[in-house]
């Protein structure tokens, strides 16, 4: 889901840039709207990654006692990417 949000952000930036180059608008509403969509999706992707890291940490703590037994499975982990907003 995070990658989808980042992809939407990139597509929005590309569309806004191409529209701005191909047909310079009299008002900056359309390019600003594309920039706002890109910003919202990047912040949403960062928030989703932060939420996933919290869920993974709680899940690992909840099942830590079961993983310390004779089980040979590796301990699950989740690496959160460094966020810009959260």
PDB file of C-alpha atoms in Angstrom:
ATOM      1  CA  UNK A   1       0.000   0.000   0.000  1.00  0.00           C
ATOM      2  CA  UNK A   2       2.866   2.338   0.801  1.00  0.00           C
ATOM      3  CA  UNK A   3       4.422   1.766  -2.604  1.00  0.00           C
ATOM      4  CA  UNK A   4       1.068   2.424  -4.253  1.00  0.00           C
ATOM      5  CA  UNK A   5       0.808   5.777  -2.476  1.00  0.00           C
ATOM      6  CA  UNK A   6       4.331   6.698  -3.558  1.00  0.00           C
ATOM      7  CA  UNK A   7       3.487   5.675  -7.126  1.00  0.00           C
ATOM      8  CA  UNK A   8       0.370   7.877  -7.055  1.00  0.00           C
ATOM      9  CA  UNK A   9       2.530  10.731  -5.808  1.00  0.00           C
ATOM     10  CA  UNK A  10       4.997  10.314  -8.666  1.00  0.00           C
ATOM     11  CA  UNK A  11       2.247  10.081 -11.276  1.00  0.00           C
ATOM     12  CA  UNK A  12       0.584  13.193  -9.868  1.00  0.00           C
ATOM     13  CA  UNK A  13       3.856  15.121 -10.058  1.00  0.00           C
ATOM     14  CA  UNK A  14       4.471  13.942 -13.616  1.00  0.00           C
ATOM     15  CA  UNK A  15       0.966  14.892 -14.764  1.00  0.00           C
ATOM     16  CA  UNK A  16       1.211  18.294 -13.115  1.00  0.00           C
ATOM     17  CA  UNK A  17       4.606  18.978 -14.659  1.00  0.00           C
ATOM     18  CA  UNK A  18       3.564  17.864 -18.144  1.00  0.00           C
ATOM     19  CA  UNK A  19       0.391  19.943 -18.021  1.00  0.00           C
ATOM     20  CA  UNK A  20       2.357  22.959 -16.830  1.00  0.00           C
ATOM     21  CA  UNK A  21       4.896  22.605 -19.664  1.00  0.00           C
ATOM     22  CA  UNK A  22       2.420  21.742 -22.435  1.00  0.00           C
ATOM     23  CA  UNK A  23      -0.197  24.357 -21.638  1.00  0.00           C
ATOM     24  CA  UNK A  24       0.817  27.034 -19.137  1.00  0.00           C
ATOM     25  CA  UNK A  25      -2.349  27.808 -17.204  1.00  0.00           C
ATOM     26  CA  UNK A  26      -3.668  31.282 -16.535  1.00  0.00           C
ATOM     27  CA  UNK A  27      -4.198  30.218 -12.928  1.00  0.00           C
ATOM     28  CA  UNK A  28      -1.970  27.940 -10.890  1.00  0.00           C
ATOM     29  CA  UNK A  29      -4.885  25.885  -9.544  1.00  0.00           C
ATOM     30  CA  UNK A  30      -4.154  22.673 -11.482  1.00  0.00           C
ATOM     31  CA  UNK A  31      -0.397  22.499 -10.732  1.00  0.00           C
ATOM     32  CA  UNK A  32      -1.012  23.351  -7.088  1.00  0.00           C
ATOM     33  CA  UNK A  33      -3.681  20.659  -6.895  1.00  0.00           C
ATOM     34  CA  UNK A  34      -1.243  18.081  -8.307  1.00  0.00           C
ATOM     35  CA  UNK A  35       1.396  19.200  -5.801  1.00  0.00           C
ATOM     36  CA  UNK A  36      -1.133  18.921  -2.958  1.00  0.00           C
ATOM     37  CA  UNK A  37      -2.108  15.400  -4.061  1.00  0.00           C
ATOM     38  CA  UNK A  38       1.571  14.429  -4.164  1.00  0.00           C
ATOM     39  CA  UNK A  39       2.197  15.851  -0.688  1.00  0.00           C
ATOM     40  CA  UNK A  40      -0.855  14.138   0.816  1.00  0.00           C
ATOM     41  CA  UNK A  41       0.091  10.758  -0.656  1.00  0.00           C
ATOM     42  CA  UNK A  42       3.710  11.001   0.535  1.00  0.00           C
ATOM     43  CA  UNK A  43       2.578  11.930   4.053  1.00  0.00           C
ATOM     44  CA  UNK A  44       0.022   9.102   3.910  1.00  0.00           C
ATOM     45  CA  UNK A  45       2.661   6.580   2.838  1.00  0.00           C
ATOM     46  CA  UNK A  46       4.939   7.693   5.666  1.00  0.00           C
ATOM     47  CA  UNK A  47       2.101   7.443   8.178  1.00  0.00           C
ATOM     48  CA  UNK A  48       1.154   3.993   6.898  1.00  0.00           C
ATOM     49  CA  UNK A  49       4.744   2.800   7.286  1.00  0.00           C
ATOM     50  CA  UNK A  50       4.856   4.193  10.825  1.00  0.00           C
ATOM     51  CA  UNK A  51       1.564   2.467  11.662  1.00  0.00           C
ATOM     52  CA  UNK A  52       2.874  -0.833  10.287  1.00  0.00           C
ATOM     53  CA  UNK A  53       6.007  -0.563  12.416  1.00  0.00           C
ATOM     54  CA  UNK A  54       3.876  -0.085  15.529  1.00  0.00           C
ATOM     55  CA  UNK A  55       1.720  -3.097  14.690  1.00  0.00           C
ATOM     56  CA  UNK A  56       4.816  -5.222  14.033  1.00  0.00           C
ATOM     57  CA  UNK A  57       6.417  -4.180  17.333  1.00  0.00           C
ATOM     58  CA  UNK A  58       3.257  -5.005  19.301  1.00  0.00           C
ATOM     59  CA  UNK A  59       2.901  -8.343  17.520  1.00  0.00           C
ATOM     60  CA  UNK A  60       6.510  -9.294  18.213  1.00  0.00           C
ATOM     61  CA  UNK A  61       6.171  -8.378  21.886  1.00  0.00           C
ATOM     62  CA  UNK A  62       2.921 -10.326  22.151  1.00  0.00           C
ATOM     63  CA  UNK A  63       4.363 -13.547  20.749  1.00  0.00           C
ATOM     64  CA  UNK A  64       7.907 -13.225  22.107  1.00  0.00           C
ATOM     65  CA  UNK A  65       7.319 -15.857  24.787  1.00  0.00           C
ATOM     66  CA  UNK A  66       6.383 -18.467  22.172  1.00  0.00           C
ATOM     67  CA  UNK A  67       9.486 -17.782  20.116  1.00  0.00           C
ATOM     68  CA  UNK A  68      11.837 -18.337  23.053  1.00  0.00           C
ATOM     69  CA  UNK A  69      10.868 -22.006  23.330  1.00  0.00           C
ATOM     70  CA  UNK A  70      12.394 -24.873  21.374  1.00  0.00           C
ATOM     71  CA  UNK A  71      11.051 -23.487  18.121  1.00  0.00           C
ATOM     72  CA  UNK A  72      13.669 -23.165  15.380  1.00  0.00           C
ATOM     73  CA  UNK A  73      11.928 -20.397  13.448  1.00  0.00           C
ATOM     74  CA  UNK A  74      13.691 -17.043  13.177  1.00  0.00           C
ATOM     75  CA  UNK A  75      12.225 -14.166  15.140  1.00  0.00           C
ATOM     76  CA  UNK A  76      10.106 -11.992  12.844  1.00  0.00           C
ATOM     77  CA  UNK A  77      11.178  -8.405  12.435  1.00  0.00           C
ATOM     78  CA  UNK A  78      10.028  -5.297  10.613  1.00  0.00           C
ATOM     79  CA  UNK A  79      12.401  -2.558   9.566  1.00  0.00           C
ATOM     80  CA  UNK A  80      10.738   0.822   9.400  1.00  0.00           C
ATOM     81  CA  UNK A  81      12.103   3.193   6.825  1.00  0.00           C
ATOM     82  CA  UNK A  82      13.175   6.535   8.266  1.00  0.00           C
ATOM     83  CA  UNK A  83      10.180   8.802   7.926  1.00  0.00           C
ATOM     84  CA  UNK A  84      10.051  12.444   7.016  1.00  0.00           C
ATOM     85  CA  UNK A  85       6.872  13.268   8.887  1.00  0.00           C
ATOM     86  CA  UNK A  86       6.341  10.601  11.591  1.00  0.00           C
TER      87      UNK A  86
END
